[in-house]
Amino acid sequence: MRLLLLFLCMACWVAAQNPRDRGNEPPNPLAGKPEAVEAGKKLFAGACSACHGKDGEGGGRGPNLADGQRIRRQSDQRVFASIQKGVPGADMPPFPLPDESLWQLVAYVRSLSAPAIESKIAGDPQAGGALFFGKAGCSSCHMVQGRGGFLGPDLSDAGMSRSGRQLREAVLEPNARLTEGFQGVTVTTRAGAKISGVAKNNTNYSIQILDAQGELHLLQKKDLREVVFHKNSLMPGDYGRRLAPEEIENVLAFLSRQSLRPPSALAKRRDNPRRNF
């Protein structure tokens, strides 16, 4: 019994230290206000960009605030306190700014990694879908809800798994950040046949290649004359020239609406931004 009580006490103490479990903490009063995000962006440029980078992607001293779960897992109050009081043992100094300015910074930092589905992309999702599966040719490599190609990442959850900034970069600058597991490769067999696709597994002795038709080729290196890995993404880098600016926005709007979660779960997430779904 004493051991059980000790265990319960320790569990309660651990829960108290976890900011994600503090559901009674009030959220940012400026959350979701575009003017607050814009004001926070200006403050960030002057006070934070030297360490965290111009767009929060990390600098020489500060961590990346725009990628991953670093910020999403923290409560608004925790982010507020980290800015106001600094981070002990790190290079993050305190910034004793007025509360409104601090909340503006929190709003901007949140926006850096917010899922695209929570962002306001000024495009027409329906028109973007028509472009995705038509003129733009995106579906020749990417799949959405079981429809499309195999050479690129499945984008059925693109609106939740990527931020609006990441989607825009992926469309306009595909070589800026290559997705792991989708490196292009072309091999030539000893018989002279060529096989192209993406490398799904590569060792000193064998390689697996997924081609554009969805066929997986299991090849032994001893049977190959040449293996050439592509340095750049298989995705064309000329969408900024091939599509009009309005068409780009429409495609981004379509991608930002893609989510594997039902609308009810998304509504709960918006109401409880600190909760993990």
Backbone as numpy.savetxt, mean C-alpha at the origin, in Angstrom:
# Nx Ny Nz CAx CAy CAz Cx Cy Cz
-4.70 -21.60 41.74 -5.53 -20.40 41.74 -4.67 -19.14 41.74
-3.60 -19.16 42.56 -2.72 -17.99 42.61 -2.05 -17.76 41.26
-1.68 -18.87 40.58 -1.06 -18.73 39.26 -2.05 -18.14 38.25
-3.33 -18.57 38.36 -4.36 -18.07 37.46 -4.56 -16.57 37.66
-4.62 -16.14 38.94 -4.80 -14.71 39.22 -3.62 -13.90 38.71
-2.40 -14.46 38.89 -1.20 -13.78 38.40 -1.24 -13.62 36.89
-1.67 -14.68 36.21 -1.75 -14.64 34.75 -2.76 -13.59 34.30
-3.93 -13.52 34.98 -4.94 -12.54 34.61 -4.46 -11.12 34.82
-3.74 -10.90 35.89 -3.20 -9.57 36.16 -2.21 -9.15 35.09
-1.35 -10.10 34.70 -0.36 -9.79 33.67 -1.04 -9.51 32.34
-2.10 -10.26 32.04 -2.81 -10.05 30.78 -3.46 -8.68 30.75
-4.02 -8.26 31.89 -4.63 -6.93 31.95 -3.59 -5.83 31.79
-2.41 -6.05 32.38 -1.35 -5.05 32.27 -0.88 -4.91 30.83
-0.71 -6.05 30.13 -0.28 -6.02 28.74 -1.32 -5.30 27.89
-2.60 -5.59 28.13 -3.66 -4.95 27.36 -3.66 -3.44 27.58
-3.35 -3.02 28.80 -3.32 -1.59 29.10 -2.21 -0.88 28.38
-1.13 -1.62 28.06 -0.01 -0.99 27.36 -0.23 -0.90 25.86
-1.22 -1.61 25.35 -1.44 -1.68 23.91 -2.40 -0.58 23.48
-1.92 0.44 22.75 -2.78 1.54 22.37 -3.94 1.14 21.49
-3.85 0.01 20.79 -4.94 -0.39 19.92 -6.14 -0.85 20.72
-5.93 -1.23 21.97 -7.04 -1.74 22.77 -7.74 -0.63 23.55
-7.28 0.60 23.43 -7.87 1.69 24.19 -9.01 2.30 23.39
-10.09 1.55 23.28 -11.20 1.98 22.46 -11.89 3.23 22.96
-11.64 3.65 24.23 -12.28 4.83 24.75 -11.50 6.10 24.45
-10.37 6.00 23.77 -9.62 7.19 23.41 -10.35 7.95 22.32
-10.54 9.25 22.48 -11.22 10.01 21.43 -10.37 10.11 20.18
-10.98 10.01 18.99 -10.21 10.11 17.74 -9.86 11.55 17.43
-9.14 11.75 16.36 -8.75 13.07 15.91 -9.99 13.90 15.57
-10.20 15.05 16.21 -11.39 15.86 15.90 -11.37 16.43 14.49
-10.20 16.40 13.84 -10.09 16.94 12.48 -10.03 15.83 11.42
-10.27 14.59 11.84 -10.18 13.46 10.91 -11.16 13.62 9.75
-10.69 13.33 8.53 -11.55 13.36 7.36 -11.80 14.74 6.79
-11.14 15.77 7.32 -11.33 17.13 6.82 -10.18 17.49 5.88
-10.47 17.67 4.59 -9.41 17.94 3.62 -8.56 19.16 3.97
-9.20 20.20 4.53 -8.44 21.40 4.87 -7.44 21.13 5.99
-7.79 20.21 6.90 -6.86 19.85 7.98 -5.68 19.07 7.43
-5.95 18.17 6.47 -4.88 17.39 5.84 -3.93 18.32 5.10
-4.48 19.30 4.38 -3.64 20.24 3.63 -2.80 21.10 4.57
-3.40 21.54 5.68 -2.64 22.33 6.66 -1.54 21.48 7.29
-1.87 20.21 7.57 -0.87 19.30 8.13 0.26 19.04 7.18
-0.05 18.99 5.88 0.99 18.78 4.87 2.00 19.91 4.88
1.53 21.13 5.03 2.44 22.28 5.07 3.30 22.25 6.33
2.69 21.89 7.45 3.45 21.78 8.70 4.50 20.68 8.59
4.12 19.57 7.99 5.02 18.43 7.83 6.22 18.83 6.98
5.98 19.58 5.90 7.06 20.00 5.01 8.10 20.83 5.76
7.64 21.65 6.69 8.57 22.51 7.42 9.22 21.86 8.61
8.51 20.95 9.29 9.01 20.41 10.55 9.47 18.97 10.50
8.97 18.18 9.53 9.19 16.74 9.59 9.91 16.15 8.37
9.82 16.83 7.23 10.31 16.24 5.99 11.82 16.02 5.98
12.56 16.80 6.74 14.01 16.63 6.76 14.41 15.24 7.22
13.63 14.66 8.12 13.95 13.32 8.64 13.09 12.23 7.99
11.81 12.54 7.72 10.89 11.52 7.22 10.70 11.56 5.71
11.37 12.47 5.02 11.24 12.55 3.58 10.11 13.47 3.16
10.18 13.97 1.95 9.21 14.94 1.44 7.78 14.41 1.51
7.58 13.15 1.16 6.24 12.56 1.18 6.07 11.51 2.27
6.91 11.60 3.31 6.79 10.67 4.42 7.33 9.29 4.14
8.11 9.13 3.06 8.60 7.80 2.68 9.94 7.45 3.32
10.33 8.20 4.31 11.57 7.90 5.02 12.73 8.74 4.52
13.62 9.07 5.44 14.79 9.85 5.10 16.02 9.25 5.74
17.02 10.07 5.93 18.25 9.57 6.53 18.09 9.18 7.98
17.15 9.81 8.70 17.02 9.57 10.14 15.64 9.05 10.55
14.62 9.42 9.82 13.28 9.04 10.23 12.72 7.86 9.45
11.83 7.07 10.05 11.25 5.91 9.37 10.21 6.30 8.33
9.85 5.36 7.49 8.83 5.54 6.47 7.46 5.59 7.15
6.72 6.68 6.92 5.39 6.83 7.50 4.27 6.57 6.50
4.65 6.33 5.24 3.65 6.20 4.18 3.40 4.76 3.76
4.16 3.82 4.29 4.05 2.45 3.86 3.79 1.53 5.05
3.07 0.44 4.81 2.91 -0.58 5.84 1.95 -0.19 6.95
2.10 -0.88 8.07 1.16 -0.75 9.18 1.67 0.11 10.33
2.83 0.75 10.15 3.43 1.52 11.25 2.46 2.52 11.86
1.76 3.27 11.01 0.84 4.29 11.50 -0.56 3.73 11.69
-1.01 2.84 10.80 -2.38 2.33 10.89 -2.65 1.63 12.22
-1.62 1.04 12.81 -1.82 0.28 14.05 -1.87 1.15 15.29
-1.54 2.43 15.14 -1.51 3.32 16.29 -2.79 4.13 16.39
-3.22 4.41 17.62 -4.39 5.26 17.82 -4.03 6.71 17.50
-5.05 7.53 17.25 -4.80 8.95 16.99 -4.09 9.61 18.17
-4.50 9.23 19.38 -3.88 9.81 20.57 -2.41 9.44 20.67
-2.08 8.23 20.28 -0.69 7.77 20.33 0.17 8.55 19.34
-0.35 8.75 18.11 0.39 9.52 17.12 0.55 10.96 17.60
-0.53 11.52 18.15 -0.50 12.88 18.70 0.59 13.01 19.76
0.64 12.06 20.68 1.63 12.10 21.77 3.05 11.95 21.24
3.22 11.10 20.23 4.56 10.90 19.67 5.10 12.18 19.04
4.21 12.94 18.41 4.63 14.21 17.80 4.88 15.25 18.89
3.97 15.33 19.83 4.05 16.37 20.86 5.23 16.15 21.81
5.44 14.91 22.24 6.44 14.62 23.27 7.71 13.99 22.73
7.70 13.60 21.44 8.85 12.92 20.89 8.86 11.44 21.25
9.86 10.74 20.78 9.99 9.30 21.04 11.28 9.05 21.81
11.19 8.66 23.09 12.39 8.42 23.89 13.29 7.36 23.27
14.58 7.62 23.26 15.54 6.67 22.72 15.67 6.71 21.21
14.92 7.61 20.55 15.01 7.75 19.09 15.41 9.18 18.75
15.53 9.46 17.46 15.92 10.79 17.02 14.73 11.74 16.92
13.54 11.25 17.30 12.32 12.05 17.19 12.23 13.03 18.36
12.39 14.35 18.11 12.31 15.33 19.20 10.86 15.72 19.47
10.58 16.37 20.61 9.23 16.84 20.87 8.90 18.09 20.05
7.62 18.22 19.69 7.15 19.41 18.98 5.96 19.99 19.76
6.22 20.85 20.72 5.14 21.41 21.56 4.34 22.48 20.82
3.64 22.05 19.76 2.82 22.96 18.97 1.42 23.07 19.57
0.63 24.04 19.15 -0.77 24.10 19.60 -1.51 22.82 19.21
-2.50 22.44 20.00 -3.22 21.19 19.76 -3.77 21.12 18.34
-4.32 22.22 17.83 -4.91 22.19 16.49 -3.86 21.84 15.44
-2.66 22.39 15.59 -1.58 22.09 14.64 -1.16 20.64 14.74
-1.12 20.12 15.96 -0.74 18.72 16.15 -1.78 17.79 15.52
-3.07 18.12 15.68 -4.11 17.29 15.08 -4.06 17.38 13.56
-3.68 18.53 13.02 -3.51 18.66 11.58 -2.39 17.75 11.08
-1.31 17.70 11.85 -0.21 16.80 11.49 -0.66 15.34 11.55
-1.43 15.00 12.58 -1.95 13.63 12.69 -2.82 13.30 11.48
-3.67 14.25 11.08 -4.55 14.02 9.93 -3.73 13.79 8.66
-2.65 14.57 8.48 -1.83 14.40 7.28 -1.07 13.08 7.32
-0.46 12.76 8.46 0.30 11.52 8.57 -0.62 10.32 8.33
-1.84 10.37 8.84 -2.81 9.30 8.59 -3.09 9.17 7.09
-3.21 10.32 6.41 -3.56 10.28 4.99 -2.48 9.63 4.14
-1.24 9.64 4.61 -0.13 9.09 3.84 -0.29 7.59 3.60
-0.83 6.88 4.59 -0.95 5.43 4.47 -2.40 4.96 4.46
-3.35 5.90 4.37 -4.76 5.51 4.36 -5.08 4.69 3.11
-5.87 3.63 3.23 -6.24 2.84 2.05 -6.91 3.72 1.00
-6.68 3.42 -0.25 -7.22 4.23 -1.34 -8.74 4.33 -1.28
-9.40 3.29 -0.76 -10.86 3.29 -0.71 -11.39 4.36 0.23
-10.51 4.85 1.13 -10.92 5.92 2.05 -10.53 7.29 1.51
-9.87 7.33 0.36 -9.46 8.59 -0.23 -10.49 9.05 -1.26
-10.43 10.33 -1.57 -11.34 10.90 -2.56 -10.57 11.10 -3.86
-10.71 10.13 -4.77 -10.06 10.23 -6.08 -11.10 10.72 -7.07
-10.82 11.87 -7.67 -11.81 12.56 -8.51 -11.92 11.93 -9.89
-12.40 10.71 -9.94 -12.59 10.05 -11.22 -13.90 9.30 -11.22
-14.25 8.73 -12.36 -15.48 7.96 -12.53 -15.13 6.47 -12.49
-15.46 5.75 -11.41 -15.11 4.34 -11.30 -15.68 3.49 -12.43
-16.91 3.78 -12.87 -17.52 2.98 -13.93 -16.75 3.17 -15.24
-16.40 4.41 -15.55 -15.62 4.67 -16.76 -14.23 4.05 -16.62
-13.68 4.08 -15.40 -12.38 3.48 -15.17 -12.40 1.98 -15.37
-13.50 1.34 -14.98 -13.63 -0.10 -15.18 -13.67 -0.46 -16.66
-14.36 0.37 -17.44 -14.41 0.14 -18.88 -13.03 0.28 -19.50
-12.24 1.24 -19.01 -10.87 1.41 -19.50 -10.00 0.25 -19.07
-10.14 -0.19 -17.82 -9.33 -1.27 -17.27 -9.49 -2.54 -18.11
-10.74 -2.87 -18.46 -11.01 -4.09 -19.22 -11.06 -3.83 -20.73
-10.78 -2.58 -21.13 -10.83 -2.25 -22.54 -9.59 -1.56 -23.05
-9.73 -0.29 -23.39 -8.70 0.49 -24.07 -7.34 0.46 -23.36
-7.33 0.59 -22.03 -6.06 0.65 -21.29 -5.32 -0.69 -21.30
-6.05 -1.78 -21.45 -5.42 -3.09 -21.53 -4.90 -3.64 -20.22
-5.34 -3.07 -19.10 -4.84 -3.52 -17.78 -5.17 -4.98 -17.50
-6.35 -5.41 -17.96 -6.81 -6.77 -17.64 -6.05 -7.85 -18.39
-5.21 -7.45 -19.34 -4.40 -8.47 -20.03 -3.37 -9.08 -19.08
-3.04 -8.35 -18.01 -2.06 -8.85 -17.03 -2.63 -8.94 -15.62
-3.60 -8.08 -15.28 -4.13 -8.02 -13.91 -5.54 -8.58 -13.84
-5.83 -9.23 -12.73 -7.15 -9.80 -12.52 -7.90 -9.01 -11.45
-9.20 -8.84 -11.66 -10.09 -8.22 -10.67 -11.33 -9.09 -10.56
-11.57 -9.60 -9.37 -12.74 -10.44 -9.11 -12.83 -11.61 -10.09
-11.69 -12.28 -10.34 -11.67 -13.47 -11.18 -11.66 -13.22 -12.67
-11.59 -11.96 -13.07 -11.61 -11.62 -14.50 -10.31 -10.89 -14.86
-9.55 -11.43 -15.81 -8.33 -10.77 -16.23 -7.17 -11.74 -16.40
-5.95 -11.18 -16.46 -4.76 -11.97 -16.74 -4.00 -12.41 -15.51
-2.82 -13.01 -15.76 -2.07 -13.67 -14.69 -0.69 -13.07 -14.42
-0.17 -12.26 -15.34 1.22 -11.83 -15.21 1.44 -10.77 -14.13
0.40 -10.02 -13.78 0.52 -8.99 -12.76 -0.22 -9.36 -11.49
-0.02 -8.60 -10.41 -0.72 -8.87 -9.15 -2.24 -8.79 -9.31
-2.94 -9.63 -8.56 -4.40 -9.58 -8.50 -4.79 -8.27 -7.80
-5.66 -7.49 -8.42 -6.03 -6.17 -7.89 -7.43 -6.15 -7.29
-7.96 -7.31 -6.94 -9.31 -7.39 -6.38 -9.44 -6.68 -5.04
-8.33 -6.47 -4.35 -8.36 -5.78 -3.06 -7.47 -4.53 -3.09
-7.26 -3.98 -4.30 -6.34 -2.85 -4.46 -6.73 -1.64 -3.63
-8.03 -1.39 -3.48 -8.47 -0.22 -2.73 -8.17 -0.29 -1.25
-8.06 -1.51 -0.71 -7.76 -1.67 0.71 -6.28 -1.93 0.97
-5.60 -2.57 0.03 -4.20 -2.95 0.28 -3.20 -1.87 -0.11
-3.64 -0.86 -0.87 -2.73 0.19 -1.31 -3.35 1.56 -1.07
-2.48 2.54 -0.86 -2.95 3.91 -0.71 -3.16 4.52 -2.09
-3.82 5.66 -2.13 -4.03 6.34 -3.40 -2.71 6.71 -4.06
-1.74 7.12 -3.25 -0.42 7.47 -3.78 0.25 6.26 -4.39
0.14 5.11 -3.75 0.75 3.90 -4.27 0.10 3.44 -5.57
-1.22 3.58 -5.67 -1.90 3.22 -6.92 -1.45 4.12 -8.06
-1.36 5.41 -7.78 -0.94 6.36 -8.82 0.48 6.05 -9.29
1.36 5.77 -8.33 2.74 5.44 -8.68 2.80 4.16 -9.51
2.01 3.17 -9.13 2.02 1.89 -9.84 1.59 2.04 -11.30
0.64 2.95 -11.55 0.14 3.16 -12.91 1.10 4.01 -13.73
1.63 5.08 -13.13 2.42 6.03 -13.89 3.93 5.76 -13.84
4.40 5.09 -12.77 5.82 4.81 -12.63 6.03 3.36 -12.19
5.69 2.41 -13.04 5.74 0.99 -12.64 7.12 0.49 -12.26
8.17 1.16 -12.71 9.53 0.71 -12.38 10.04 1.28 -11.05
9.26 2.18 -10.45 9.70 2.79 -9.19 9.70 1.79 -8.05
8.78 0.81 -8.10 8.67 -0.15 -7.00 8.17 -1.47 -7.57
9.06 -2.42 -7.78 8.68 -3.70 -8.36 8.05 -4.59 -7.30
6.95 -5.24 -7.67 6.24 -6.12 -6.74 6.95 -7.47 -6.66
7.25 -7.89 -5.45 7.93 -9.17 -5.25 7.09 -10.32 -5.79
7.74 -11.24 -6.48 7.05 -12.39 -7.03 6.53 -12.20 -8.44
6.83 -11.02 -9.04 6.34 -10.76 -10.39 7.45 -10.24 -11.30
8.66 -10.76 -11.09 9.76 -10.37 -11.96 9.66 -11.10 -13.29
9.77 -10.35 -14.38 9.68 -10.94 -15.70 10.93 -11.75 -16.04
10.75 -12.80 -16.80 11.87 -13.65 -17.18 11.58 -14.30 -18.53
12.63 -14.50 -19.32 12.54 -15.23 -20.58 13.64 -16.28 -20.60
13.27 -17.51 -20.88 14.26 -18.58 -20.94 14.25 -19.20 -22.33
15.40 -19.73 -22.69 15.54 -20.45 -23.96 15.98 -21.87 -23.65
15.21 -22.84 -24.11 15.55 -24.24 -23.86 16.69 -24.66 -24.79
17.28 -25.77 -24.51 18.38 -26.28 -25.34 17.86 -26.64 -26.74
16.55 -26.86 -26.85 15.96 -27.16 -28.16 15.65 -25.88 -28.94
15.85 -24.71 -28.29 15.62 -23.44 -28.97 14.29 -22.78 -28.71
13.42 -23.40 -27.92 12.12 -22.82 -27.61 12.27 -21.73 -26.55
11.47 -20.66 -26.69 11.48 -19.56 -25.72 10.21 -19.57 -24.88
10.36 -19.33 -23.59 9.22 -19.26 -22.67 9.37 -17.97 -21.86
8.33 -17.16 -21.88 8.35 -15.89 -21.16 7.20 -15.83 -20.16
7.41 -15.09 -19.09 6.38 -14.93 -18.07 6.98 -14.31 -16.83
6.46 -14.67 -15.66 6.99 -14.18 -14.39 7.56 -15.37 -13.61
8.69 -15.13 -12.96 9.35 -16.18 -12.19 8.64 -16.36 -10.85
8.14 -17.55 -10.60 7.46 -17.82 -9.34 8.35 -18.55 -8.35
9.37 -19.17 -8.83 10.33 -19.84 -7.94 11.61 -20.05 -8.73
12.74 -19.74 -8.10 14.00 -19.85 -8.82 15.08 -20.34 -7.88
15.72 -21.45 -8.22 16.82 -21.99 -7.43 18.00 -22.22 -8.36
19.07 -22.75 -7.82 20.24 -23.06 -8.63 19.97 -24.18 -9.64
18.91 -24.95 -9.38 18.66 -26.14 -10.19 17.39 -26.07 -11.02
16.44 -25.23 -10.62 15.16 -25.21 -11.34 14.54 -23.82 -11.30
13.55 -23.62 -12.16 12.81 -22.36 -12.19 11.37 -22.66 -12.59
10.43 -21.93 -11.99 9.02 -22.05 -12.32 8.57 -20.73 -12.96
7.92 -20.82 -14.10 7.49 -19.62 -14.83 6.00 -19.70 -15.10
5.29 -18.63 -14.73 3.86 -18.51 -15.03 3.72 -17.64 -16.27
3.13 -18.17 -17.34 3.05 -17.41 -18.59 1.71 -16.65 -18.68
1.54 -15.91 -19.76 0.37 -15.05 -19.93 -0.93 -15.84 -20.02
-0.87 -17.11 -20.37 -2.08 -17.95 -20.45 -2.42 -18.61 -19.12
-1.61 -18.37 -18.10 -1.85 -18.96 -16.79 -1.26 -20.34 -16.63
-0.42 -20.75 -17.56 0.21 -22.06 -17.46 1.52 -21.96 -16.68
1.73 -22.87 -15.73 2.94 -22.88 -14.92 3.93 -23.88 -15.51
5.10 -23.38 -15.88 6.15 -24.22 -16.47 7.18 -24.57 -15.40
7.38 -25.86 -15.17 8.37 -26.35 -14.21 9.60 -26.81 -14.99
10.68 -26.05 -14.89 11.83 -26.27 -15.75 13.09 -26.56 -14.94
13.90 -27.48 -15.44 15.19 -27.77 -14.84 16.26 -26.92 -15.53
17.14 -26.30 -14.74 18.16 -25.41 -15.31 19.07 -26.15 -16.31
19.29 -27.44 -16.09 20.17 -28.20 -16.97 19.59 -28.33 -18.38
18.26 -28.10 -18.49 17.61 -28.20 -19.79 17.50 -26.84 -20.50
18.07 -25.80 -19.88 17.96 -24.45 -20.43 19.30 -23.96 -20.96
19.22 -23.25 -22.08 20.43 -22.66 -22.66 20.67 -21.27 -22.09
19.58 -20.53 -21.81 19.72 -19.14 -21.34 18.55 -18.78 -20.45
18.82 -18.00 -19.39 17.80 -17.47 -18.49 18.05 -15.97 -18.36
17.10 -15.15 -18.81 17.27 -13.70 -18.78 16.15 -13.08 -17.93
16.53 -12.45 -16.82 15.56 -11.76 -15.96 15.43 -10.31 -16.43
14.21 -9.82 -16.48 13.95 -8.45 -16.91 14.23 -7.50 -15.75
14.95 -6.43 -16.02 15.27 -5.46 -14.97 14.08 -4.56 -14.66
13.24 -4.30 -15.64 12.10 -3.42 -15.46 10.81 -4.22 -15.31
9.77 -3.53 -14.84 8.46 -4.14 -14.69 7.91 -4.53 -16.07
7.12 -5.60 -16.11 6.46 -5.99 -17.35 5.35 -5.02 -17.72
4.94 -4.19 -16.77 3.87 -3.23 -17.03 4.42 -2.07 -17.85
3.71 -1.68 -18.91 4.17 -0.55 -19.73 4.30 0.73 -18.90
5.31 1.52 -19.20 5.53 2.75 -18.45 5.03 3.99 -19.17
4.18 3.82 -20.19 3.75 4.97 -20.99 2.27 5.30 -20.84
1.65 4.87 -19.72 0.23 5.17 -19.55 -0.01 6.67 -19.46
0.96 7.42 -18.93 0.82 8.86 -18.84 0.73 9.52 -20.20
1.24 8.85 -21.25 1.16 9.37 -22.62 0.00 8.75 -23.39
-0.29 7.49 -23.12 -1.33 6.79 -23.86 -2.74 7.20 -23.42
-2.88 7.55 -22.15 -4.19 7.91 -21.63 -4.24 9.39 -21.27
-5.40 10.00 -21.46 -5.59 11.40 -21.06 -5.63 11.48 -19.53
-5.30 12.66 -18.97 -5.33 12.81 -17.50 -6.66 12.38 -16.89
-7.77 12.69 -17.55 -9.08 12.29 -17.03 -9.22 10.77 -17.02
-8.68 10.11 -18.03 -8.76 8.66 -18.09 -7.92 8.02 -16.98
-6.76 8.61 -16.70 -5.93 8.12 -15.60 -6.70 8.19 -14.28
-7.37 9.33 -14.06 -8.15 9.49 -12.82 -9.28 8.48 -12.75
-9.89 8.17 -13.88 -10.98 7.19 -13.90 -10.48 5.79 -13.54
-9.33 5.42 -14.10 -8.75 4.10 -13.78 -8.40 4.03 -12.30
-7.80 5.10 -11.77 -7.44 5.13 -10.35 -8.68 5.06 -9.47
-9.75 5.75 -9.87 -11.00 5.69 -9.10 -11.56 4.27 -9.09
-11.51 3.59 -10.22 -11.97 2.20 -10.30 -11.16 1.30 -9.37
-9.83 1.42 -9.43 -8.98 0.59 -8.58 -9.19 0.89 -7.11
-9.42 2.16 -6.79 -9.59 2.54 -5.39 -10.85 1.96 -4.77
-11.80 1.54 -5.59 -13.06 0.98 -5.08 -13.00 -0.54 -4.92
-11.89 -1.15 -5.31 -11.80 -2.61 -5.25 -11.47 -3.07 -3.84
-12.33 -3.88 -3.26 -12.14 -4.38 -1.90 -12.79 -5.74 -1.74
-12.10 -6.63 -1.02 -12.65 -7.95 -0.74 -13.57 -7.94 0.48
-13.56 -6.83 1.21 -14.42 -6.72 2.39 -15.79 -6.20 1.97
-16.85 -6.68 2.63 -18.19 -6.19 2.31 -18.36 -4.74 2.76
-19.30 -3.99 2.18 -19.52 -2.58 2.56 -19.73 -2.38 4.05
-20.39 -3.33 4.72 -20.65 -3.17 6.16 -19.35 -3.15 6.95
-18.38 -4.00 6.56 -17.10 -4.03 7.25 -16.32 -2.75 7.02
-16.43 -2.19 5.83 -15.73 -0.93 5.54 -16.33 0.21 6.35
-17.65 0.20 6.50 -18.30 1.24 7.30 -17.82 1.18 8.74
-17.70 -0.04 9.30 -17.21 -0.18 10.67 -15.78 0.31 10.79
-14.97 0.05 9.76 -13.58 0.47 9.79 -13.48 1.99 9.79
-14.34 2.65 9.01 -14.32 4.11 8.99 -14.75 4.68 10.33
-15.72 4.01 10.98 -16.18 4.47 12.28 -15.17 4.21 13.38
-14.31 3.19 13.19 -13.31 2.82 14.18 -11.94 2.73 13.49
-11.32 3.86 13.15 -10.09 3.82 12.36 -8.93 3.13 13.03
-8.97 2.94 14.35 -7.85 2.32 15.04 -8.00 0.80 15.08
-9.18 0.29 14.71 -9.43 -1.13 14.80 -8.90 -1.85 13.57
-8.34 -3.03 13.76 -7.86 -3.83 12.63 -8.97 -4.75 12.15
-9.26 -4.73 10.87 -10.28 -5.60 10.29 -9.63 -6.57 9.34
